[in-house]
Short mmCIF file of C-alpha atoms in Angstrom, two decimals:
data_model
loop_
_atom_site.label_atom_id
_atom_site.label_comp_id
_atom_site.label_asym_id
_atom_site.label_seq_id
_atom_site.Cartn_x
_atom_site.Cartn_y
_atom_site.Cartn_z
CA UNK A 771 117.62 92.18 115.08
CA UNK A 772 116.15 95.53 113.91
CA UNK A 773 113.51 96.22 111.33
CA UNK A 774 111.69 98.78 109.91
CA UNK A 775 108.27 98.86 108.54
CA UNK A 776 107.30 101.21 105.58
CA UNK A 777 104.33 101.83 102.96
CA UNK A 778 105.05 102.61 99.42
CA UNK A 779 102.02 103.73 97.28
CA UNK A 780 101.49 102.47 94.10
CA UNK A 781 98.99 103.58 91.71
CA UNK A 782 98.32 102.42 88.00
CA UNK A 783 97.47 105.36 85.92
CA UNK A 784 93.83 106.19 84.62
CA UNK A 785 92.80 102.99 82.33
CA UNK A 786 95.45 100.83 83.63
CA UNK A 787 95.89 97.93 86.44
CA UNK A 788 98.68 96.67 88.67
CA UNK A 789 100.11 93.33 89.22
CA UNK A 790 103.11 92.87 92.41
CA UNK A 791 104.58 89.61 92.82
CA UNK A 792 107.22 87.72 93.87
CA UNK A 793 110.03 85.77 91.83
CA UNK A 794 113.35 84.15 91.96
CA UNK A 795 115.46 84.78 88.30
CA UNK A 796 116.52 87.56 86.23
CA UNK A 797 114.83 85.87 83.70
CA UNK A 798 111.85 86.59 84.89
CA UNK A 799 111.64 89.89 82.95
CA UNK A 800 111.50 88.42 79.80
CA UNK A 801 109.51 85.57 80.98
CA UNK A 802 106.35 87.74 82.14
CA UNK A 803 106.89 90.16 78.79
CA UNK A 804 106.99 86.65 76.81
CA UNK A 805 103.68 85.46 78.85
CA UNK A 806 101.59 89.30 78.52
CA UNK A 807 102.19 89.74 74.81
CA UNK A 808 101.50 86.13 73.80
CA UNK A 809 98.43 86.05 75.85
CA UNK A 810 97.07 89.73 75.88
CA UNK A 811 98.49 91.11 72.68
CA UNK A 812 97.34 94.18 72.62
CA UNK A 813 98.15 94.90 76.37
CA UNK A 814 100.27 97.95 76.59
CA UNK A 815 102.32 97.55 79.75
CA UNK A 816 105.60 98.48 81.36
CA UNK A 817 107.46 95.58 83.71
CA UNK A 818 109.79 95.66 86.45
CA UNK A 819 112.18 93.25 88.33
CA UNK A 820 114.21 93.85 91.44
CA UNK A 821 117.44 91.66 91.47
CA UNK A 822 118.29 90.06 95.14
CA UNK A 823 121.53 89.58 94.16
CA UNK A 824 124.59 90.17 91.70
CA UNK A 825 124.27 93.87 90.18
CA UNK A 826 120.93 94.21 92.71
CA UNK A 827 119.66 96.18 89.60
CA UNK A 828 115.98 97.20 88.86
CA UNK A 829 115.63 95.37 85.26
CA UNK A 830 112.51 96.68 83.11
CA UNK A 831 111.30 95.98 79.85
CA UNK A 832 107.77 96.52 78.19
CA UNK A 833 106.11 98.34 74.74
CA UNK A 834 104.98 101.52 76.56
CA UNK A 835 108.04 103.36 77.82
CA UNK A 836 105.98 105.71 80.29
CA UNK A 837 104.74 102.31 81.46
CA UNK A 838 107.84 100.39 81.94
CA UNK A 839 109.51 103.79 83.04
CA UNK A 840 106.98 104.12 86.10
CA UNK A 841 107.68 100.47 86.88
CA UNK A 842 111.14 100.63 87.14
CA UNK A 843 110.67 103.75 89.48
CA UNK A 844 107.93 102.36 91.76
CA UNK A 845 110.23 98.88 91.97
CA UNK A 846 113.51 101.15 92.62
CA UNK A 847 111.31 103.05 95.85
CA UNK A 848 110.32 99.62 96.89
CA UNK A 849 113.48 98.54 96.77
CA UNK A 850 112.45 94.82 97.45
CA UNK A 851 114.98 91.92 95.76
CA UNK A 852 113.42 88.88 93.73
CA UNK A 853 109.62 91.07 93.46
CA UNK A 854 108.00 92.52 90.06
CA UNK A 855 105.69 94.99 89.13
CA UNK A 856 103.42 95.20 86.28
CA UNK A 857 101.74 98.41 85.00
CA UNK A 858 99.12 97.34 82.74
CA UNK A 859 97.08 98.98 80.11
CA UNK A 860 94.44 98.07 77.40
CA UNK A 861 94.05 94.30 79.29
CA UNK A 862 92.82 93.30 82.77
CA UNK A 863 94.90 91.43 85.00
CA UNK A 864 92.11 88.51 84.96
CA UNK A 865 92.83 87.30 81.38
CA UNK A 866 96.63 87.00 83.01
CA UNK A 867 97.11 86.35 86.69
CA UNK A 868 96.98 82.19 85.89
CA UNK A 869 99.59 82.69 83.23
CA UNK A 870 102.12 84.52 85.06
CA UNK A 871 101.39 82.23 87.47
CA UNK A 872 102.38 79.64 85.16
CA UNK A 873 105.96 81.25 84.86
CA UNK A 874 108.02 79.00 86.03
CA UNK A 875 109.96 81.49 88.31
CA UNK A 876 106.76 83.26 89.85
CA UNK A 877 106.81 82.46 93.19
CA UNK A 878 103.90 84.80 94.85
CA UNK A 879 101.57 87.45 93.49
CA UNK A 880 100.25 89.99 96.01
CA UNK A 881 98.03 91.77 93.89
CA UNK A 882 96.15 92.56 90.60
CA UNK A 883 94.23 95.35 90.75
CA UNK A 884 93.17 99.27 89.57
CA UNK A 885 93.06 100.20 92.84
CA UNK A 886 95.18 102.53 94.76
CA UNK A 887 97.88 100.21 96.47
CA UNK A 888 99.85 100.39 99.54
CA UNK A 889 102.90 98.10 99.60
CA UNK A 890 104.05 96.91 102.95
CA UNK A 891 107.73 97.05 103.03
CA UNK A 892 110.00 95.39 105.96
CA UNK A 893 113.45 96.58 106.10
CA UNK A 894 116.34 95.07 107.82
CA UNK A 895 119.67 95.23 107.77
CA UNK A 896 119.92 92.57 104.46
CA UNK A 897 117.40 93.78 102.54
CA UNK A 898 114.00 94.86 102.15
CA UNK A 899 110.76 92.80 101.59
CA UNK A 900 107.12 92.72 100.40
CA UNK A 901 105.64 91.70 103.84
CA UNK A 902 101.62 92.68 102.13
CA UNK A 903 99.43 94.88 100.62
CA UNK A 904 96.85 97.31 101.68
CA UNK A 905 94.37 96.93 98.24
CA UNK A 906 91.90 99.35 97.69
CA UNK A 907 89.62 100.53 100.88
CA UNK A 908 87.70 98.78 103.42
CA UNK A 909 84.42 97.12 102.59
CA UNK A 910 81.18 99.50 104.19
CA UNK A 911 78.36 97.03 104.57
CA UNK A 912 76.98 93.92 103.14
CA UNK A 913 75.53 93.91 99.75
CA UNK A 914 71.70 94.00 99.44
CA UNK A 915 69.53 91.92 96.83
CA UNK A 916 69.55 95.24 94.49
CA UNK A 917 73.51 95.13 94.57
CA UNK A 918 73.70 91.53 93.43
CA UNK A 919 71.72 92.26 90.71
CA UNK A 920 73.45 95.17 89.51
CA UNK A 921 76.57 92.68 90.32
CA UNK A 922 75.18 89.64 87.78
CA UNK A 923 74.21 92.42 84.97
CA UNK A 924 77.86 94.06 85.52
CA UNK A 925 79.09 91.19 84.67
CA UNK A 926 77.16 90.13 82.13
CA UNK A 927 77.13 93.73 80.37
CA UNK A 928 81.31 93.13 80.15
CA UNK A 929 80.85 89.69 79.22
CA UNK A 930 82.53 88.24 81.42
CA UNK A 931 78.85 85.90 82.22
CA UNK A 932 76.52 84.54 79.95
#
């Protein structure tokens, strides 16, 4: 059996975040828009969905058309069946990972992040498949006493900490 390795960058526009998972139902796409708007409301985003099966169409949905316009693209280069991408805005994937987790056909999430992305991509004579990520860049050294405190007041300064 043959297969075929390949990278496809993703990268959430300035202000925004991404979120690639894994799922098993068309429903899925109005699932996850149900789940960001009733717990983010404000959230401006753009979904995607890649069918495995049936039509095998990208299905997209969202209330920011260049959002949900770039997700159906980035999902259509993937090409990957039964996977989703989110393209997030004016939210951060924190106050949502655990509830998309919660939808019930969420199978897998590979990332959430701002970072620049690189999907790993298997191809073989089926299909293709998210086989990973490449998230962000490699960590330089070990944080020192001064960057955990800048950490702690970071977080604090967002409020994310008391």
């Amino acid at each position: 059996m043959e297969l075929n390795i390949k990278i496809v960058k993703l990268e959430a526009p300035d202000d925004c975040n991404l979120i690639l998972g894994q799922s098993h139902f068309i429903k899925t796409v109005e699932d996850l828009y149900e789940a960001i708007v009733n717990t983010v409301p404000q959230a401006e985003f753009g979904l995607a969905f890649g069918e495995a099966s049936g039509d095998c169409l990208v299905r997209t949905a969202g209330n920011n058309a260049d959002l949900e316009k770039l997700a159906g693209e980035k999902m259509l280069e993937m090409g990957c069946g039964h996977s989703f991408l989110i393209f997030l805005g004016n939210a951060f994937p924190l106050n949502l990972t655990q509830r998309i987790k919660d939808v019930p056909e969420v199978v897998n999430l590979f990332c959430a992040t701002a970072n620049p992305v690189q999907a790993l991509i298997v191809e073989t004579k089926q299909g293709r498949g998210i086989i990973g990520v490449v998230d962000g860049f490699k960590p330089q050294s070990i944080e020192t006493e001064e960057d955990v405190d800048d950490r702690h007041k970071f977080l604090r300064d967002i409020g994310y900490k008391l």
